[in-house]
mmCIF file of C-alpha atoms and ligand atoms in Angstrom:
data_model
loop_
_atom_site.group_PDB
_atom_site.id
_atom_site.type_symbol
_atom_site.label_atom_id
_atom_site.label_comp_id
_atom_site.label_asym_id
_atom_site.label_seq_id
_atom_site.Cartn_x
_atom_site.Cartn_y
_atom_site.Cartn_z
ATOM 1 C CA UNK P 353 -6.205 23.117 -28.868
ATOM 2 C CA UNK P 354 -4.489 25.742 -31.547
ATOM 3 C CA UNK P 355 -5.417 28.698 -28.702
ATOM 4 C CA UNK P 356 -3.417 26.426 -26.331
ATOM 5 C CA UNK P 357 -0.597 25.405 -28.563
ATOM 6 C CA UNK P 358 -0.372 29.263 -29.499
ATOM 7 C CA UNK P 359 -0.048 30.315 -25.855
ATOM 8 C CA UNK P 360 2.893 27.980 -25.583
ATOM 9 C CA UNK P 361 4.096 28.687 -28.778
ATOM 10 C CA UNK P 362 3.973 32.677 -27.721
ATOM 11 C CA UNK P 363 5.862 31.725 -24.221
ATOM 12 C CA UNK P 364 8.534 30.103 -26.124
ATOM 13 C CA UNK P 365 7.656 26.370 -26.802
ATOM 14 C CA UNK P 366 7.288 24.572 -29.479
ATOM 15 C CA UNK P 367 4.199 21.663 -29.270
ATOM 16 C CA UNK P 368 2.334 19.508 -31.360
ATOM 17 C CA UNK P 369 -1.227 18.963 -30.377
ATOM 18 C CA UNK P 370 -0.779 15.762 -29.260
ATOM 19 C CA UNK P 371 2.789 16.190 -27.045
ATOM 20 C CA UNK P 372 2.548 15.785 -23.742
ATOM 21 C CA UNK P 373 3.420 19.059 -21.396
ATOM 22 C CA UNK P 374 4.526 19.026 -17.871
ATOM 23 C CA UNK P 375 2.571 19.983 -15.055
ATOM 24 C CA UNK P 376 4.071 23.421 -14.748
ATOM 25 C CA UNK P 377 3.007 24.239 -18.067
ATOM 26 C CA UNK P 378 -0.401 22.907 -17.795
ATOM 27 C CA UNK P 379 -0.852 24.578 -14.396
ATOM 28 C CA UNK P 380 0.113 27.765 -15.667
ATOM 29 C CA UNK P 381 -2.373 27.901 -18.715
ATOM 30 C CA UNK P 382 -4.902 26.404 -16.253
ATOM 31 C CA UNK P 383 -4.186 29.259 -13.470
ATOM 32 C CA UNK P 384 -5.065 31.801 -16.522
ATOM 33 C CA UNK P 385 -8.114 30.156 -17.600
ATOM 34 C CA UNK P 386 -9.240 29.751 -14.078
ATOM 35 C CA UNK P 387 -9.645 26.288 -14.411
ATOM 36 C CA UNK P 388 -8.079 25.276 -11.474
ATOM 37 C CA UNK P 389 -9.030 27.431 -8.472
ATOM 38 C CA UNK P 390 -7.369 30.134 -6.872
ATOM 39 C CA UNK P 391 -6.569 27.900 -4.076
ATOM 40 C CA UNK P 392 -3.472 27.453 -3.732
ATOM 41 C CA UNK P 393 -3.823 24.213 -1.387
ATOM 42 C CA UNK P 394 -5.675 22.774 -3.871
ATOM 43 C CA UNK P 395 -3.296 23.466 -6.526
ATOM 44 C CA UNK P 396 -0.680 21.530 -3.990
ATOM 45 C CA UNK P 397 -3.101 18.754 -3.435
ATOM 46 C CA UNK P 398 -3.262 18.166 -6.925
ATOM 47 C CA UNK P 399 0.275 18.348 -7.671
ATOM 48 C CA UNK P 400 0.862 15.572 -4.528
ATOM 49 C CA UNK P 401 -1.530 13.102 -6.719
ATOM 50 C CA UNK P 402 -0.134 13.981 -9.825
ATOM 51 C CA UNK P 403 3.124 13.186 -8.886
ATOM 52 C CA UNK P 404 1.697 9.601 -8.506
ATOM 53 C CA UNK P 405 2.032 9.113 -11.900
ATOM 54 C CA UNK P 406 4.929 11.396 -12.615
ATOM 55 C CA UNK P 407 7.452 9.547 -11.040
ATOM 56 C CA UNK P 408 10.571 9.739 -13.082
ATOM 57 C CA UNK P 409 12.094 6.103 -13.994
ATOM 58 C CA UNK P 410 15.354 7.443 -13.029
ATOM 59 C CA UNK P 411 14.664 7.702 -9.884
ATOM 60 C CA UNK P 412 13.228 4.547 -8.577
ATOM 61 C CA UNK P 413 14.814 2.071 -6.516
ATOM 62 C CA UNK P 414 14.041 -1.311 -5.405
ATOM 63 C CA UNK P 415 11.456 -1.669 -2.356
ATOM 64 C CA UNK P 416 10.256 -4.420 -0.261
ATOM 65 C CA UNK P 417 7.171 -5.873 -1.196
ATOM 66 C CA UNK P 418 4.258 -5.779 0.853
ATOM 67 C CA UNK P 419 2.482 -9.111 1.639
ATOM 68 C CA UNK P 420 -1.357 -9.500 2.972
ATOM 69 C CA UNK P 421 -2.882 -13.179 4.327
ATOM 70 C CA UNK P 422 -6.114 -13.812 3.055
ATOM 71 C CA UNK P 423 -8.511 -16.664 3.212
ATOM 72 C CA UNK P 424 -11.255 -18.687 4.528
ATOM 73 C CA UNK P 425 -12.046 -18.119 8.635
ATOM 74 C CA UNK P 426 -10.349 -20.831 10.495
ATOM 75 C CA UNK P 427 -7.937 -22.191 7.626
ATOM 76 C CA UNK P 428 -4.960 -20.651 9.947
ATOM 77 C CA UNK P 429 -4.068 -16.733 8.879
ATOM 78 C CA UNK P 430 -3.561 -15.605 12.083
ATOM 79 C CA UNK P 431 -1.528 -18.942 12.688
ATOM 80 C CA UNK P 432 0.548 -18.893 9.663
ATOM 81 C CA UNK P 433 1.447 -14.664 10.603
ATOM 82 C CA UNK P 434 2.505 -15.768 13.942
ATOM 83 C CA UNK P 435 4.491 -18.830 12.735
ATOM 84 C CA UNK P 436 6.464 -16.334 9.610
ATOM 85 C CA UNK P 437 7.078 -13.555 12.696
ATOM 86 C CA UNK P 438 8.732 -16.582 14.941
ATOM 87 C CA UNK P 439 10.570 -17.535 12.500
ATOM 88 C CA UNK P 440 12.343 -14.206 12.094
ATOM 89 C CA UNK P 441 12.331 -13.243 15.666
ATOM 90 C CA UNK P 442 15.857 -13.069 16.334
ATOM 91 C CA UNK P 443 16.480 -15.263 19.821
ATOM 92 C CA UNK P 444 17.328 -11.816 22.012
ATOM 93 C CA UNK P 445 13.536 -10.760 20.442
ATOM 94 C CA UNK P 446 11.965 -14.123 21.493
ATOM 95 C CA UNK P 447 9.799 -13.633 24.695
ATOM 96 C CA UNK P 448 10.207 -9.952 24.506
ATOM 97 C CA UNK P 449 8.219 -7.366 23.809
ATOM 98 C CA UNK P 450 6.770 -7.993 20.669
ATOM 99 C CA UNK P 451 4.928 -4.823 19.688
ATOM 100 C CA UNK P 452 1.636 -5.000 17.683
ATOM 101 C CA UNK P 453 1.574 -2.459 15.119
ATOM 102 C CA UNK P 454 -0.547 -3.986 12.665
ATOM 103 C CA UNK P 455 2.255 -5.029 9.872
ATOM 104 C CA UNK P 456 5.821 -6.306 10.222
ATOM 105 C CA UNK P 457 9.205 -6.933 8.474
ATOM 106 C CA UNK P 458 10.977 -10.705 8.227
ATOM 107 C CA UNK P 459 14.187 -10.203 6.390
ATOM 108 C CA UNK P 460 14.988 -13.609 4.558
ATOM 109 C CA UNK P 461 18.784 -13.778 2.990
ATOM 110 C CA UNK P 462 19.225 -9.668 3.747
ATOM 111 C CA UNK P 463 15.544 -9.206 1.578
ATOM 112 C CA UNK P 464 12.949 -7.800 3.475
ATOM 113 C CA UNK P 465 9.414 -8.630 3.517
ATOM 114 C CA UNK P 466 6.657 -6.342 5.173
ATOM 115 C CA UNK P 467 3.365 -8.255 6.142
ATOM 116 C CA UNK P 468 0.399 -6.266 6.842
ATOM 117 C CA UNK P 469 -0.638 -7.886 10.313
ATOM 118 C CA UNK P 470 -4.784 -7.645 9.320
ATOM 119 C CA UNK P 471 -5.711 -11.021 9.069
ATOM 120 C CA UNK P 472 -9.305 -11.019 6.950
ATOM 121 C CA UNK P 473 -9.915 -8.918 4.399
ATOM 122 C CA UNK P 474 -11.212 -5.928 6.463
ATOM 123 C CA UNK P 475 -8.364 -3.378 6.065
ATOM 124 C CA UNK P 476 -7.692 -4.537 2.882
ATOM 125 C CA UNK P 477 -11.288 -4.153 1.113
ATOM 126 C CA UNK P 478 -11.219 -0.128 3.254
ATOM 127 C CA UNK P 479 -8.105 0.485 1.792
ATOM 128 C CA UNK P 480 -9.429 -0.839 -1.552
ATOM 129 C CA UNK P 481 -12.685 1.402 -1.290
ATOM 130 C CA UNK P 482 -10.733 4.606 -1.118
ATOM 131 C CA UNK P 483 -8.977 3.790 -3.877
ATOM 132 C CA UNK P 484 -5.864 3.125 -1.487
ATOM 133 C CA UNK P 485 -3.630 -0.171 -3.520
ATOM 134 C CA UNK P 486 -1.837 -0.934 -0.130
ATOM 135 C CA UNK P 487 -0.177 -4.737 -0.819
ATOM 136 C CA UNK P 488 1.548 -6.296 -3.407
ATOM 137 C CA UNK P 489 1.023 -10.068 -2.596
ATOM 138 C CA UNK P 490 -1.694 -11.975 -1.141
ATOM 139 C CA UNK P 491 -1.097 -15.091 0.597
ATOM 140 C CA UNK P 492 -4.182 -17.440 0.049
ATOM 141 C CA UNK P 493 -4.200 -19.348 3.006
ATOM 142 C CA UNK P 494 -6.659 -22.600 1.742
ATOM 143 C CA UNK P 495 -6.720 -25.169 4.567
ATOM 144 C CA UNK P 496 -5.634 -28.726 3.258
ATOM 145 C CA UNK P 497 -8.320 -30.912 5.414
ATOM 146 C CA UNK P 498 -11.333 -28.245 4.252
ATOM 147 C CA UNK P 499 -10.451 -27.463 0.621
ATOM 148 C CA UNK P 500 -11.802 -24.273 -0.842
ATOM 149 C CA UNK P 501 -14.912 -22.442 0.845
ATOM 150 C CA UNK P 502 -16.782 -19.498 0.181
ATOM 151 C CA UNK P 503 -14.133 -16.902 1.706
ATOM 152 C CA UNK P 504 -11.303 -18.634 -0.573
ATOM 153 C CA UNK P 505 -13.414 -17.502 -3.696
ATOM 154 C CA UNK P 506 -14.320 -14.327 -1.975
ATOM 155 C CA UNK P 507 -10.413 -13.338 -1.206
ATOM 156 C CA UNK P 508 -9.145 -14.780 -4.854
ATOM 157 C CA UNK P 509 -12.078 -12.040 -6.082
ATOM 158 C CA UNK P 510 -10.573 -9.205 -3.992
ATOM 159 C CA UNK P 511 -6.981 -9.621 -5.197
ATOM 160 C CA UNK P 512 -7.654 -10.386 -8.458
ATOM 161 C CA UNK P 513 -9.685 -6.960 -8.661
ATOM 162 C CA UNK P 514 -6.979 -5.469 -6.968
ATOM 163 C CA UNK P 515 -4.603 -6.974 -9.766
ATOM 164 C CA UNK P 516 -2.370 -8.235 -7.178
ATOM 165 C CA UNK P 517 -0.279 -11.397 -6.919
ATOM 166 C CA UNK P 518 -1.454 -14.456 -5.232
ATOM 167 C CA UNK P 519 0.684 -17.535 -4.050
ATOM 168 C CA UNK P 520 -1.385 -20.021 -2.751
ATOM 169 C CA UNK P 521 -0.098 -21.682 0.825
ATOM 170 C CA UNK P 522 -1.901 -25.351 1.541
ATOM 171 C CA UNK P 523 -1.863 -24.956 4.870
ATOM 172 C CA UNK P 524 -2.016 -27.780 8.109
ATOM 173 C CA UNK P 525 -0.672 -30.494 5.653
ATOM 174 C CA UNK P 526 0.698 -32.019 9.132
ATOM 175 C CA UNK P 527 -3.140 -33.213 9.713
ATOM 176 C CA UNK P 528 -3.935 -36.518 8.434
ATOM 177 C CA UNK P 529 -7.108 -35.524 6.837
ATOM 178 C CA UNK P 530 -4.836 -32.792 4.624
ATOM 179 C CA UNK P 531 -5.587 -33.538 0.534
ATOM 180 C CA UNK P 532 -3.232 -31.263 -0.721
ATOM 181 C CA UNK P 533 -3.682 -32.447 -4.618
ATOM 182 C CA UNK P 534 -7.375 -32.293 -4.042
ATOM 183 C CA UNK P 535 -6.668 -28.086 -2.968
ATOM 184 C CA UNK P 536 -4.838 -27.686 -6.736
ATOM 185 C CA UNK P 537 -7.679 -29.648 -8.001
ATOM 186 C CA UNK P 538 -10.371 -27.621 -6.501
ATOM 187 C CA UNK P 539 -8.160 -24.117 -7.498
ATOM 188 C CA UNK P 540 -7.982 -24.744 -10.980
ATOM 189 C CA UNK P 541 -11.093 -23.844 -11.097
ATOM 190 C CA UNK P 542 -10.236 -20.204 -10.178
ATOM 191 C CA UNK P 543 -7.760 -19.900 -12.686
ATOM 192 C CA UNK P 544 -5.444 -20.352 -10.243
ATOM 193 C CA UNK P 545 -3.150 -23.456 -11.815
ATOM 194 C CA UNK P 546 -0.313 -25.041 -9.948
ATOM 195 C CA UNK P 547 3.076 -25.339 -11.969
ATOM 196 C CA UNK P 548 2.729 -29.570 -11.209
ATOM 197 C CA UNK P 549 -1.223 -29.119 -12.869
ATOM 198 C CA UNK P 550 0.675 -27.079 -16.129
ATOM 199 C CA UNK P 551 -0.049 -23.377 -14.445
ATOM 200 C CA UNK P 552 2.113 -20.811 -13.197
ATOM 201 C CA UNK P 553 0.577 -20.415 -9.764
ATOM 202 C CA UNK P 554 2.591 -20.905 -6.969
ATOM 203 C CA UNK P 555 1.436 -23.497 -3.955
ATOM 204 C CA UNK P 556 3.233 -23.904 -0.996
ATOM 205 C CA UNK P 557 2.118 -26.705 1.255
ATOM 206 C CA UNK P 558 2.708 -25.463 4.815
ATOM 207 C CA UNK P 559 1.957 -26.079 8.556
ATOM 208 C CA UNK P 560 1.592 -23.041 10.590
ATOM 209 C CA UNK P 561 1.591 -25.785 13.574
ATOM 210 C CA UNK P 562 4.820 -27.729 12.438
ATOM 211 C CA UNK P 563 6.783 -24.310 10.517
ATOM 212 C CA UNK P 564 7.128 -27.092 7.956
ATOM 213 C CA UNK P 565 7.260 -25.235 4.151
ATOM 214 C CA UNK P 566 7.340 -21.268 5.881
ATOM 215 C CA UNK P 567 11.181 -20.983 4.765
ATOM 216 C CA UNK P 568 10.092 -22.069 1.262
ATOM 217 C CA UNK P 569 6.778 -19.783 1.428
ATOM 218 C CA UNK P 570 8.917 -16.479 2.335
ATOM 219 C CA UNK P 571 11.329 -17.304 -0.293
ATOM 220 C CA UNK P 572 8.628 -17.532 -3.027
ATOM 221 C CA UNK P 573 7.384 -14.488 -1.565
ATOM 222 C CA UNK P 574 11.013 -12.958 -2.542
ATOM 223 C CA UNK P 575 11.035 -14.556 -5.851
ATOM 224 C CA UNK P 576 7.693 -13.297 -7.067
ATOM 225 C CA UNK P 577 8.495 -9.735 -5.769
ATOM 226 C CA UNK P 578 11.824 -10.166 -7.697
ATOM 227 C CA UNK P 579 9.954 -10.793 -10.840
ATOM 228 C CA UNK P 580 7.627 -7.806 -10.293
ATOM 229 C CA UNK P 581 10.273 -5.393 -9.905
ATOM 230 C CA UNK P 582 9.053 -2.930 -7.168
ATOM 231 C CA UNK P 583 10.535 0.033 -6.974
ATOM 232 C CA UNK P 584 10.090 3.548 -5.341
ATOM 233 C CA UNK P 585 11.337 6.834 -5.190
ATOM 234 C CA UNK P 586 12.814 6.994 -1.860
ATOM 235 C CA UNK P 587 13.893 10.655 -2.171
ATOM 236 C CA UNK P 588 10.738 13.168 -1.816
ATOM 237 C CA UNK P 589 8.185 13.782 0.403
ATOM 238 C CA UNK P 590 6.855 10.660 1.739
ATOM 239 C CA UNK P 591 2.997 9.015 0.736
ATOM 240 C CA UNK P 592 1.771 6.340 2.332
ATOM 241 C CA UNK P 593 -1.497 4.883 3.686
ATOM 242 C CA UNK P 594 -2.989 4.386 7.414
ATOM 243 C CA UNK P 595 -3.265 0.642 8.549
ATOM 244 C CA UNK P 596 -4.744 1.559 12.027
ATOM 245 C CA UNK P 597 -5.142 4.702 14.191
ATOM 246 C CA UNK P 598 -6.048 4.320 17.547
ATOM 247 C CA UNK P 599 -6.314 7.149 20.690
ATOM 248 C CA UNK P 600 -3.905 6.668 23.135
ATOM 249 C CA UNK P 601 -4.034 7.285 26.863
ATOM 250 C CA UNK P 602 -0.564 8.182 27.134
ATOM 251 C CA UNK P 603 0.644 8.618 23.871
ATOM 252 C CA UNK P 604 -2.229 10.593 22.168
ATOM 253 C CA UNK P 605 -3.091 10.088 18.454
ATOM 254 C CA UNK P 606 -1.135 7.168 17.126
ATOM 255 C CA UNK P 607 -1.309 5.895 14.021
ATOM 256 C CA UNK P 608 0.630 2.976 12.167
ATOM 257 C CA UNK P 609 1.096 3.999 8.473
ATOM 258 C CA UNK P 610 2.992 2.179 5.343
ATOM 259 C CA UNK P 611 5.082 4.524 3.687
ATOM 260 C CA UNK P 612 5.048 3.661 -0.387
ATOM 261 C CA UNK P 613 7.202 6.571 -1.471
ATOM 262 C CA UNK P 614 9.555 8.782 -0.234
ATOM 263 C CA UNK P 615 11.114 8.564 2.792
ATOM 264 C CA UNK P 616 9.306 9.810 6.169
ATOM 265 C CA UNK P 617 11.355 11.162 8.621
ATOM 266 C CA UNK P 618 10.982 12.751 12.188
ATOM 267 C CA UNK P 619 10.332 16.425 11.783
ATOM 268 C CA UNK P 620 8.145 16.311 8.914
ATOM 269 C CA UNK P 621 4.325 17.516 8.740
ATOM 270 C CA UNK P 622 2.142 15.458 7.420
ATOM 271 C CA UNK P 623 -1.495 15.403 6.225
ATOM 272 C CA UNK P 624 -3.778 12.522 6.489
ATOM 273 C CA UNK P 625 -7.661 13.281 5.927
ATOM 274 C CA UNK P 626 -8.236 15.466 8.168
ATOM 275 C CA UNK P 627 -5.897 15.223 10.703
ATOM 276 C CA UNK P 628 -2.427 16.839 10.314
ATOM 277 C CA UNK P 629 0.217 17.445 12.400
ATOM 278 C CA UNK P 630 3.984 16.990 13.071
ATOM 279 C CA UNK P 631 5.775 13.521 13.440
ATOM 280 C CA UNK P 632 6.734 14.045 17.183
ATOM 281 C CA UNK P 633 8.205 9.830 17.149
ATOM 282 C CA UNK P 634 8.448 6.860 15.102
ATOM 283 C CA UNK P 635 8.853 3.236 15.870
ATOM 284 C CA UNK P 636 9.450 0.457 13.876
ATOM 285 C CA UNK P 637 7.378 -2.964 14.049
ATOM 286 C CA UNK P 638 9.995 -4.145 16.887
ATOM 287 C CA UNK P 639 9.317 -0.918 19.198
ATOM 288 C CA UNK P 640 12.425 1.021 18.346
ATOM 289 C CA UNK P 641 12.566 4.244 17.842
ATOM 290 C CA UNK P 642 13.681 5.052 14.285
ATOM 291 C CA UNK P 643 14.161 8.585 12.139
ATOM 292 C CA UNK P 644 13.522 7.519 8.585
ATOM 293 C CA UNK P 645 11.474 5.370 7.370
ATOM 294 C CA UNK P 646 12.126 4.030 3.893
ATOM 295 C CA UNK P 647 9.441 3.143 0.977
ATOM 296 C CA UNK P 648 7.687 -0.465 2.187
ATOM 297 C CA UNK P 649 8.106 0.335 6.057
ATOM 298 C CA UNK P 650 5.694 0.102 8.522
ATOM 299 C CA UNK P 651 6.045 2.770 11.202
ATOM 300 C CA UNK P 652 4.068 3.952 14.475
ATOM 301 C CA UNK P 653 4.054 7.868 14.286
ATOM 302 C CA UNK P 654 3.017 10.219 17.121
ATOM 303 C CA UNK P 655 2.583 13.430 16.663
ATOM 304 C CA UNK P 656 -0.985 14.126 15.092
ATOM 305 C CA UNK P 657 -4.008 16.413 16.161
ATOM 306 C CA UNK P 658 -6.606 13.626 15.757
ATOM 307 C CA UNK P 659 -7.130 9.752 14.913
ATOM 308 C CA UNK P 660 -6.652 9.160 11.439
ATOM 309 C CA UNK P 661 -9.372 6.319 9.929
ATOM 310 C CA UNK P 662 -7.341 3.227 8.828
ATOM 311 C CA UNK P 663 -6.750 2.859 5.286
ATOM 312 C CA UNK P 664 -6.552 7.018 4.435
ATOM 313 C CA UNK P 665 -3.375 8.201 2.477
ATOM 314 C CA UNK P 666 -1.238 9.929 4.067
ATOM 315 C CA UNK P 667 1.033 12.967 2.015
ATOM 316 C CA UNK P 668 4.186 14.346 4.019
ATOM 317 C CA UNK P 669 4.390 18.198 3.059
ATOM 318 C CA UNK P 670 7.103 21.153 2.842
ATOM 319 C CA UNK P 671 5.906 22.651 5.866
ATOM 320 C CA UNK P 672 2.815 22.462 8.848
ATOM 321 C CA UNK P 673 1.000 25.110 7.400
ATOM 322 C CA UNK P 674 0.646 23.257 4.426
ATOM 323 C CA UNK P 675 -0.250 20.072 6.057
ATOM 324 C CA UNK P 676 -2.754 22.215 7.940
ATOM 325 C CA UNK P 677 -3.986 23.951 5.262
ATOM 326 C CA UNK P 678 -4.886 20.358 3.525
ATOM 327 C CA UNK P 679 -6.587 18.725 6.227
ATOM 328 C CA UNK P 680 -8.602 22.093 6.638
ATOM 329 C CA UNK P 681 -9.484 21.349 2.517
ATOM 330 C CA UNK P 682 -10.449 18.005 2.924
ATOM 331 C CA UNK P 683 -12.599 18.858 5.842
ATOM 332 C CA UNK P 684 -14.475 21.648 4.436
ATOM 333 C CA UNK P 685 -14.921 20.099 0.314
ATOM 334 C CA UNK P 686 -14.582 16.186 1.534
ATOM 335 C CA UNK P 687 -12.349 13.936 0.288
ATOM 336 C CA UNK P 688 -14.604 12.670 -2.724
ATOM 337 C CA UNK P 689 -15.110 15.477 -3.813
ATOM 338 C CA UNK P 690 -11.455 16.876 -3.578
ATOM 339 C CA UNK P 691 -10.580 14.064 -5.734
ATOM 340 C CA UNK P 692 -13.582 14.491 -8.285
ATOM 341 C CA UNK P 693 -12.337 18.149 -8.676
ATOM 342 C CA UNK P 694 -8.630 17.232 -9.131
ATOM 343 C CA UNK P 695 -9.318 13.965 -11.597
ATOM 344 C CA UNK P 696 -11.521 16.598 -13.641
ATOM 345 C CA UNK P 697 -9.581 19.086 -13.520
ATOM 346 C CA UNK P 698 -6.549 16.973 -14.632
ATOM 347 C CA UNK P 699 -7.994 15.936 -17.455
ATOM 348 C CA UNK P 700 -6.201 17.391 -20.386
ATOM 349 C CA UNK P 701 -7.955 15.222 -22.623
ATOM 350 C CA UNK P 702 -11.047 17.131 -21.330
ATOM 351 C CA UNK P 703 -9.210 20.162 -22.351
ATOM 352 C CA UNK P 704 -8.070 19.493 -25.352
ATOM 353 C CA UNK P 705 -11.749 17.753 -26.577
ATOM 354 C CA UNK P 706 -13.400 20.607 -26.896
HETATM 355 P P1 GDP E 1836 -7.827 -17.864 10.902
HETATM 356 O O1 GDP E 1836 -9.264 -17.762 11.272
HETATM 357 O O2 GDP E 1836 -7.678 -18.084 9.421
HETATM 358 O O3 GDP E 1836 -6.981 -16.737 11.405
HETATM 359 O O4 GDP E 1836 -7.282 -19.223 11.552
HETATM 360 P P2 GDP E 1836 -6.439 -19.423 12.871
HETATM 361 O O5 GDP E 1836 -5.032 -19.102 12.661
HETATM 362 O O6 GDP E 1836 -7.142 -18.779 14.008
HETATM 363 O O7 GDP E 1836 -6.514 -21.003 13.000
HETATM 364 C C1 GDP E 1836 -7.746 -21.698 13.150
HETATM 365 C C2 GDP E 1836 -7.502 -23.015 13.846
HETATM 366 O O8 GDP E 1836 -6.679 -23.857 13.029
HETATM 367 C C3 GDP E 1836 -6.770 -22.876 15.171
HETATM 368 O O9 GDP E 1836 -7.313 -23.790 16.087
HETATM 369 C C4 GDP E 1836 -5.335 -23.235 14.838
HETATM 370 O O10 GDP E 1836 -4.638 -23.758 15.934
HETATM 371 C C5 GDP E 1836 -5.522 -24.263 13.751
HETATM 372 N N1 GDP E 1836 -4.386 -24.303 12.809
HETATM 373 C C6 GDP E 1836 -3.849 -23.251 12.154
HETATM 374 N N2 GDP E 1836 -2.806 -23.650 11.411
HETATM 375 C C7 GDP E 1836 -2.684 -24.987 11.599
HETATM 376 C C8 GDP E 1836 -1.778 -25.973 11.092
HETATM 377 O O11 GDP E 1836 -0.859 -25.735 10.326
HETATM 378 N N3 GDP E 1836 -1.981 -27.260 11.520
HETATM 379 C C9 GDP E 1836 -2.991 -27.598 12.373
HETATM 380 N N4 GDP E 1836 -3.104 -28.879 12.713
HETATM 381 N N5 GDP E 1836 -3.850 -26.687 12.865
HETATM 382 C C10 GDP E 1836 -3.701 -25.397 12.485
HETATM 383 MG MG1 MG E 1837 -7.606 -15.150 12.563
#
């Protein structure tokens, strides 16, 4: 630590042993100690995940939040995603050519709302295992006739590990058989307390049959993202994660990605795994063509040399060579590794230990 606060010292800055330095600083001793490798891709990969946590307050701006169904098979996911998407589609929409992309975007009162369109909790445990935090609420969908089952518990485990939000929709309350007290009863259990039972969970009885409660369920949905404040930095390269990648006849690669930061825009190169490329197109959830897309969006890009696996991050770079360059270093060290290397290497703690 003294031989480090000396270099700085000797380059002009004063430090205390336990101040925190920027990344340019740290890279620079690094560079000289040959911590980090001569690699200069590396160097950039490293700075791209850095810059996770570097994200000056200053700069962040509100963001839609991003809103996943879980639940037990058969309690009505896929019902209750179909009924929140009618209720949005705008009447010249209706009938048309609804476009599946894997996630859409309700607006409620000029807020937006982007639902990841992966009923189950497939995408969402992938995206989990590479370390990927892709939604902000989950939607427990417990069905009011069955009560909780084995999936329920299963799908309040993932999101609480996740550290997400839940709100709890009681869903086919138009059935006769529907105990909707009994669902609270059986919750509580799960630490999951409605206000009415002295908790602060939210429950929603709805009917993805009837659209009875769905106007109340979005708005909770805007009220709990409200109270979470998300925000992004929509100005810098954009980052975001795959929700599904398919090989088109026509089309070629195609892949639907969430951008979480920054703004992605036609033009730019981008490197996901190991496939890079240029973004040739991009449509929105309703099949328009679009040139940005902001933090929170879910768009269909076109323009990549292979099929991306769902639930890999995505980084938007300066320039192709660069996105090149990182898919070519994630295909020759391998992604765990790449991020072993980087998470050690960041470690100034580490550094400063010994
Ligand atoms: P998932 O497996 O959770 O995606 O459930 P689905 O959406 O496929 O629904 C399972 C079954 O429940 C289907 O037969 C739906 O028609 C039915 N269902 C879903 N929502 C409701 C509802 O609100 N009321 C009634 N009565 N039936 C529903
Ligand atoms: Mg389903």
């Amino acid at each position: 630590a003294a031989t480090l606060v000396k270099k700085l010292f000797l380059s002009g800055k004063m430090v205390s042993i336990n101040q925190e330095i920027t990344f340019e600083e740290a890279e620079e001793i690094a560079i000289e100690y040959e911590i980090i490798a001569e690699h200069e891709v590396k160097v950039d990969v490293i700075k791209e995940l850095l810059k996770e946590e570097e994200e000056d307050a200053s700069t962040l701006v509100k963001r839609p939040p991003v809103v996943c169904v879980m639940g037990h098979v058969d309690h009505g996911k896929t019902s209750l995603l179909d009924a929140i998407r009618e209720t949005n589609v705008t009447s010249h929409e209706a009938g048309g050519i609804t476009q599946h992309i894997g996630a859409y975007v309700v607006e409620v009162n000029g807020e937006k709302i982007t639902f990841l369109d992966t009923p189950g909790h497939e995408a969402f445990t992938s995206m989990r295992m590479r370390g990927a935090q892709s939604t902000d609420i989950a939607i427990l969908v417990v069905a009011a006739d069955d009560g909780v089952m084995p999936q329920t518990i299963e799908a309040i485990s993932h999101a609480k590990a996740a550290g997400i939000q839940i709100i709890v929709a009681i869903n086919k309350i138009d059935k006769p058989s529907a105990n909707i007290e009994r669902v609270k009863q059986e919750l509580t259990e799960y630490e999951l307390v409605a206000e009415d039972w002295g908790g602060d969970t939210i429950f929603v009885p709805v009917s993805a049959h009837t659209k009875e409660g769905i106007e109340q369920l979005l708005e909770m949905i805007i009220l709990t993202s409200e109270l979470v404040e998300l925000k992004a930095n929509p100005d810098r390269n954009a980052r975001g994660i795959v929700i599904e990648a398919e090989l088109d006849k026509g089309r070629g690669p195609v892949a639907t990605v969430l951008v979480q930061k920054g703004t992605l825009h036609v033009g730019d190169s981008i490197a996901i795994g190991s496939a890079y490329g240029k973004v040739r197109a991009m449509m929105d959830d309703k099949g328009r063509r679009v040139k940005d897309a902001a933090p929170s969006t879910p768009v269909e890009i076109l323009g990549l040399n292979e099929v991306p696996d769902a639930g890999e991050i995505f980084i938007a770079t300066d320039t192709e060579k660069e996105a090149r360059a990182i898919s070519e270093t994630y295909i020759s060290q391998g992604r765990e590794k790449l991020l072993e290397d980087t998470k050690a290497k960041l470690s100034l703690d580490g550094l400063f230990s010994q």
